Tab-separated table of C-alpha atoms in Angstrom:
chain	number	residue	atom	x	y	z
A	359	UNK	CA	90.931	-188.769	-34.331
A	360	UNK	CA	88.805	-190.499	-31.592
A	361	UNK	CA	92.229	-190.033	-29.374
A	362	UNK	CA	92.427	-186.428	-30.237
A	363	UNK	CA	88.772	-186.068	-29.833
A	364	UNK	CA	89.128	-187.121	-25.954
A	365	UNK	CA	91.923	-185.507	-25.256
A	366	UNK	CA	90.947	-182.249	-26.777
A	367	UNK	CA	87.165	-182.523	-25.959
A	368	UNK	CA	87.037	-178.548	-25.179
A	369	UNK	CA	87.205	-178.443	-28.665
A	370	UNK	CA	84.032	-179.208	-29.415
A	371	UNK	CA	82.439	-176.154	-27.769
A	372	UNK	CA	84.460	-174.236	-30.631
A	373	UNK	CA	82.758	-176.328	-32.973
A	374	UNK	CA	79.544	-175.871	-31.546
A	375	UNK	CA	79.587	-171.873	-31.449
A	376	UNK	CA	81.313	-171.374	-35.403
A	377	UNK	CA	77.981	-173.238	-36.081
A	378	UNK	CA	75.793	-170.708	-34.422
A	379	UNK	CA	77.502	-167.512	-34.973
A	380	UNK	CA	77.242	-169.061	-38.545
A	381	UNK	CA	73.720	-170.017	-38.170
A	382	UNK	CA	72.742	-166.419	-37.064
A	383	UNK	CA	75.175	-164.785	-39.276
A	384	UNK	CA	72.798	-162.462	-40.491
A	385	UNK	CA	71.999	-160.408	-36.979
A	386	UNK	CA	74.949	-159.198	-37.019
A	387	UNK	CA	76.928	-159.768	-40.628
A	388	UNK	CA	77.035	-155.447	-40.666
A	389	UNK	CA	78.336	-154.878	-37.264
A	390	UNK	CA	81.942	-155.152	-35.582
A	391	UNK	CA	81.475	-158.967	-34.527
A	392	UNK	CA	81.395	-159.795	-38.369
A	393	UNK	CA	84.848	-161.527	-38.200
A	394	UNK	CA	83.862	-163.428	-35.389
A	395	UNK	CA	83.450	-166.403	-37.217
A	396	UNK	CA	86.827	-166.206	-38.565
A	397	UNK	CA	88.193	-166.165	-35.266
A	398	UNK	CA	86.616	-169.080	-33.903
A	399	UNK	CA	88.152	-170.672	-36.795
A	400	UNK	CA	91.409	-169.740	-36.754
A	401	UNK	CA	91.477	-170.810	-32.781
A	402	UNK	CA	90.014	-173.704	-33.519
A	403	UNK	CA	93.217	-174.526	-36.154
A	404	UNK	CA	95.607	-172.755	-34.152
A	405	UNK	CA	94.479	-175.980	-31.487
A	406	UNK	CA	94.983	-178.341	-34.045
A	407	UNK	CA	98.177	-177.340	-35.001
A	408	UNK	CA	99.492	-177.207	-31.630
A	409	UNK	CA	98.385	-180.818	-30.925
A	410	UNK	CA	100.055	-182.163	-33.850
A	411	UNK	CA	103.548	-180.419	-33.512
A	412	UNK	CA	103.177	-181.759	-29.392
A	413	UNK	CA	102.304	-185.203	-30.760
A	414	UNK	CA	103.745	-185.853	-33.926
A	415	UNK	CA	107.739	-185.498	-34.656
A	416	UNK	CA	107.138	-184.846	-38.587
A	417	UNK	CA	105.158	-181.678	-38.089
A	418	UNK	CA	107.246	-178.912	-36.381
A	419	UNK	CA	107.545	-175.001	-36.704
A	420	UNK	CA	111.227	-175.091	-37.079
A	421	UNK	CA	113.624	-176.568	-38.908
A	422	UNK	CA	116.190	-176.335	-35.975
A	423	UNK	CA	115.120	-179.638	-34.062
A	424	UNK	CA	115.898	-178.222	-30.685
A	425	UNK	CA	112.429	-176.128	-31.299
A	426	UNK	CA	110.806	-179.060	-33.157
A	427	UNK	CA	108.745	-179.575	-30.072
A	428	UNK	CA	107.529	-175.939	-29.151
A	429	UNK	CA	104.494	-174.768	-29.832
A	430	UNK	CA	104.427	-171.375	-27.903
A	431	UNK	CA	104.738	-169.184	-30.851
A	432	UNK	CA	101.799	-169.977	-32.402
A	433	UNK	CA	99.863	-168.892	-28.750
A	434	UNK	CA	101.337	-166.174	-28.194
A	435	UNK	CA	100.588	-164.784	-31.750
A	436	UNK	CA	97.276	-165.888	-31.360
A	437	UNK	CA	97.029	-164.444	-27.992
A	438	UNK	CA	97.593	-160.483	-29.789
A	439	UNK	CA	95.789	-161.085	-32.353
A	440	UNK	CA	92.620	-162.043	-30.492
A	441	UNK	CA	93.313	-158.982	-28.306
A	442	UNK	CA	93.663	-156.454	-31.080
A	443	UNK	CA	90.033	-158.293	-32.084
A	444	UNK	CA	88.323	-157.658	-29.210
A	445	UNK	CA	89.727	-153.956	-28.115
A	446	UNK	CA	88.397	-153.372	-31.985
A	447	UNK	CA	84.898	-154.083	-30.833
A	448	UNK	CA	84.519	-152.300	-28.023
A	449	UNK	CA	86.212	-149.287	-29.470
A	450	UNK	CA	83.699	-149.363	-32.330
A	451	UNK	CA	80.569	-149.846	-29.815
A	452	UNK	CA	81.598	-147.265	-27.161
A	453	UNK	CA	80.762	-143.550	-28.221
A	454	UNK	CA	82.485	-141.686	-25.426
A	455	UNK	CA	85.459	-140.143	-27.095
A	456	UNK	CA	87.831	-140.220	-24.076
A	457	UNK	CA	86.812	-144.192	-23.607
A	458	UNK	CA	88.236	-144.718	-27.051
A	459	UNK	CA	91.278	-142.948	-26.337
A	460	UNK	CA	91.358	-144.972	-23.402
A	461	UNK	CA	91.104	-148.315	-25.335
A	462	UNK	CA	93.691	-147.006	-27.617
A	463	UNK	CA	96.164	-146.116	-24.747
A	464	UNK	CA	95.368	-149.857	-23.338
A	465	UNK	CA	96.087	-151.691	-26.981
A	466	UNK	CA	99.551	-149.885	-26.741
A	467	UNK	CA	99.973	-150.734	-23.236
A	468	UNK	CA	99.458	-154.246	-23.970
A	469	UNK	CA	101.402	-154.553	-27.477
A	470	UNK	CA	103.963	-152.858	-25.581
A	471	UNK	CA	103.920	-155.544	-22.617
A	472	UNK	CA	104.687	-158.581	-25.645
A	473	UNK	CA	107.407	-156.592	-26.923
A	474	UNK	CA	108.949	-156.108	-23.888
A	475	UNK	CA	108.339	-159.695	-22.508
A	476	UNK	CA	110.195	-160.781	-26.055
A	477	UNK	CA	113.584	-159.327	-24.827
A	478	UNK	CA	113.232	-161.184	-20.836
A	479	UNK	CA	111.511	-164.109	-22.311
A	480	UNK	CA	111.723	-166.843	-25.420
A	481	UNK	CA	108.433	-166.499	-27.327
A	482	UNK	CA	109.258	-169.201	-29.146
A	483	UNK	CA	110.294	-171.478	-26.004
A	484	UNK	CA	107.628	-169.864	-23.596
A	485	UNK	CA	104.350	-168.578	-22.853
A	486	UNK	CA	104.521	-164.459	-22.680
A	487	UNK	CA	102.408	-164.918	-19.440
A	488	UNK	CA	102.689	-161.388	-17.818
A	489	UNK	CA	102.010	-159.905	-21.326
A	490	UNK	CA	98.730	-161.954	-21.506
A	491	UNK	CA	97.562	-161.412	-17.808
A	492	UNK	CA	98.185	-157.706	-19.208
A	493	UNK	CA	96.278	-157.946	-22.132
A	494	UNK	CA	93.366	-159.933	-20.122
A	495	UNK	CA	93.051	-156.693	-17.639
A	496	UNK	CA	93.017	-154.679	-19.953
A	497	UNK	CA	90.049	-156.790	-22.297
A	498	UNK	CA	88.329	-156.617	-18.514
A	499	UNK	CA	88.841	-152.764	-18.500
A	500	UNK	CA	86.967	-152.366	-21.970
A	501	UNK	CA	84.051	-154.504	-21.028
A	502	UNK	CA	84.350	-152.107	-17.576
A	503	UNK	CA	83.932	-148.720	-19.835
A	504	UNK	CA	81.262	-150.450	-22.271
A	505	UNK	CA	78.796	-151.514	-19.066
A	506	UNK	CA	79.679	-147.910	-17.698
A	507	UNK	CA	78.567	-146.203	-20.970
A	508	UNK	CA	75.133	-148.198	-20.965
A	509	UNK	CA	74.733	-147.305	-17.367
A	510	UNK	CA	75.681	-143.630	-17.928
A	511	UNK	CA	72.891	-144.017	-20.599
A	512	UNK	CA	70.203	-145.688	-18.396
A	513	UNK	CA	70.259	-148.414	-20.103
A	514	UNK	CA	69.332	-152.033	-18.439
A	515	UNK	CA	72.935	-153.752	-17.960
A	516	UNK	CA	70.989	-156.759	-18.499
A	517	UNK	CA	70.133	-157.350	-22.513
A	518	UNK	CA	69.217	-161.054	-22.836
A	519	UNK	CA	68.402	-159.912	-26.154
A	520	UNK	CA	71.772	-157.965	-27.417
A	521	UNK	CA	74.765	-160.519	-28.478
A	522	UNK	CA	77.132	-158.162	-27.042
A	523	UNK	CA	75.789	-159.115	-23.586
A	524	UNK	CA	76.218	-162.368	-24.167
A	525	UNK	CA	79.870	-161.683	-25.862
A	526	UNK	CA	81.019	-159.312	-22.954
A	527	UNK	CA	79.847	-162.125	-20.324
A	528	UNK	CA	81.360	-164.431	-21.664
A	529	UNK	CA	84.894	-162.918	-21.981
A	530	UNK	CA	84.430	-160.854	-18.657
A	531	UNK	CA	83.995	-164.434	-16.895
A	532	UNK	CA	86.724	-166.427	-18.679
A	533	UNK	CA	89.363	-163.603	-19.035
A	534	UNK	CA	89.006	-162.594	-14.876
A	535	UNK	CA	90.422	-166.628	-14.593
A	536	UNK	CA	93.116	-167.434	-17.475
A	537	UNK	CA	95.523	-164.713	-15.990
A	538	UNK	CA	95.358	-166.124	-12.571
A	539	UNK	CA	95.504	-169.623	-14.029
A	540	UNK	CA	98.624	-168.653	-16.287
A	541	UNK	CA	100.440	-166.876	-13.458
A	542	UNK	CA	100.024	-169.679	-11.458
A	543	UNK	CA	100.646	-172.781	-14.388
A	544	UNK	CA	103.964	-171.065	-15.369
A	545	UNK	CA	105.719	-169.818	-12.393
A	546	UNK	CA	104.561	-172.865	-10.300
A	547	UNK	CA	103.810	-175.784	-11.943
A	548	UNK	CA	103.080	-178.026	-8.547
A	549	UNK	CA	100.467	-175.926	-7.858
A	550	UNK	CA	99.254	-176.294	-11.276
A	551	UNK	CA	99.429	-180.491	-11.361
A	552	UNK	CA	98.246	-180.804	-8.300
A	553	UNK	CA	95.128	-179.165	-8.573
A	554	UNK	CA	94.305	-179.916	-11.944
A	555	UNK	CA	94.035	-176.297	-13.351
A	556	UNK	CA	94.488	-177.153	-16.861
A	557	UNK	CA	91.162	-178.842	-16.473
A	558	UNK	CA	89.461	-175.895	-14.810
A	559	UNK	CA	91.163	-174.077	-17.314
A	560	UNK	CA	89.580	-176.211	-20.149
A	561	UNK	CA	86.200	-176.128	-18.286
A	562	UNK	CA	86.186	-172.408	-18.543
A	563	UNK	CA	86.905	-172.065	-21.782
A	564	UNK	CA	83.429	-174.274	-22.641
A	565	UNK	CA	81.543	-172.368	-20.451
A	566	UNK	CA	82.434	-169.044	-22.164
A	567	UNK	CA	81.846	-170.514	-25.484
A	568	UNK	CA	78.607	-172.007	-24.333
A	569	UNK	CA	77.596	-168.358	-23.219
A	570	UNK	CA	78.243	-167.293	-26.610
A	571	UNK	CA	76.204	-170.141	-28.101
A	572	UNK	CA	73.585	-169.119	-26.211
A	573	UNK	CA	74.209	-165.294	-26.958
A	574	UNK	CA	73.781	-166.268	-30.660
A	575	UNK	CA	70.712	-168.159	-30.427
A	576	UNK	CA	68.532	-165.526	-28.227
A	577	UNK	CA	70.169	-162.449	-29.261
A	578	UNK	CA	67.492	-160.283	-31.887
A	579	UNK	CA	69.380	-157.297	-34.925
A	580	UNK	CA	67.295	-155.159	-33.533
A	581	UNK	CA	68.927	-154.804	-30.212
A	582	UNK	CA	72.877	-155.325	-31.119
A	583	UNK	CA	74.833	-152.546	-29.620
């Protein structure tokens, strides 16, 4: 444990943030962030699980032992399913009919990218890498319309007090990197080694859940939206 604990010390930030969004449950138990928790959870054990089949022979997805080692499945599931989660939100937040159909026409885009990356590449042996830099631009293009809406609105763009400020930072600022990081990691791995971007990589993923911490913690009911 205190081996996985070093190695895997991002992990902790996940911890950290089920344990506020728990904490502060109740601002917004009613709204589309109520599954939030669950999330964090699941990517949290998703982590775990991925650790142990990389580390440990006698746990494995397969029963073929040529997969034994290969944990990509269980990412790039993870990867749509987190997707789906947040296009849900900002589909429920946004009013503007033609932004919704918009966010509709991007979740097909992007479920359409995995399938299609399924019959060029393994999921089970790789990474679907385009289909997630995909699915990132288009997460970026949702935040895009729900900013526009509030500024269409006159409304401040800056709501220290609204989680979804907090939430769309935070995604907006780790999901402009992963796809360059993931482009880069899997179609040239020197590049990736020698520069240490699994690190930066790491580091950005606490600083977005950090930001969410901290949306948790300041955010008020009152002004969720």
């Amino acid at each position: 444990m205190i081996f996985f604990a070093e190695e895997n010390y991002f992990l902790i930030s996940y911890g950290i943030t089920l344990i506020a969004s728990l904490t502060y449950y109740r601002m917004y138990f009613d709204t589309c962030l109520r599954f939030f928790p669950i999330l964090i959870t699941y990517t949290f054990l998703n982590e775990l699980l991925g650790y142990l089949v990389l580390r440990y022979p006698k746990y494995h997805l397969y029963i073929n032992v040529d997969f034994s080692h290969y944990t990509e499945i269980l990412y790039n599931i993870y990867a749509l399913i987190s997707f789906t989660f947040f296009y849900y939100v900002y589909w429920k937040l946004i009013k503007n009919g033609n932004y919704k159909k918009w966010i509709v026409a991007g979740w097909l885009l992007v479920l359409l990218s995995y399938i299609v990356s399924s019959f060029f590449q393994d999921p089970q042996r790789t990474n679907l890498f385009y289909a997630t830099a995909i699915g990132s631009w288009v997460l970026i293009f949702c935040i895009s319309l729900y900013v526009l809406e509030k500024y269409h609105n006159h409304e401040n763009l800056i709501q220290s007090k609204n989680l979804m400020f907090w939430f769309s930072l935070a995604l907006l600022i780790f999901y402009s990197v992963l796809p360059i990081l993931f482009l880069i990691g899997y179609t040239n791995y020197q590049i990736w080694e020698a520069y240490h971007l699994k690190t930066i990589l790491r580091i950005f993923i606490i600083i977005m859940y950090a930001i969410l911490t901290i949306g948790f913690i300041k955010g008020k009911r009152r002004y969720f939206s």
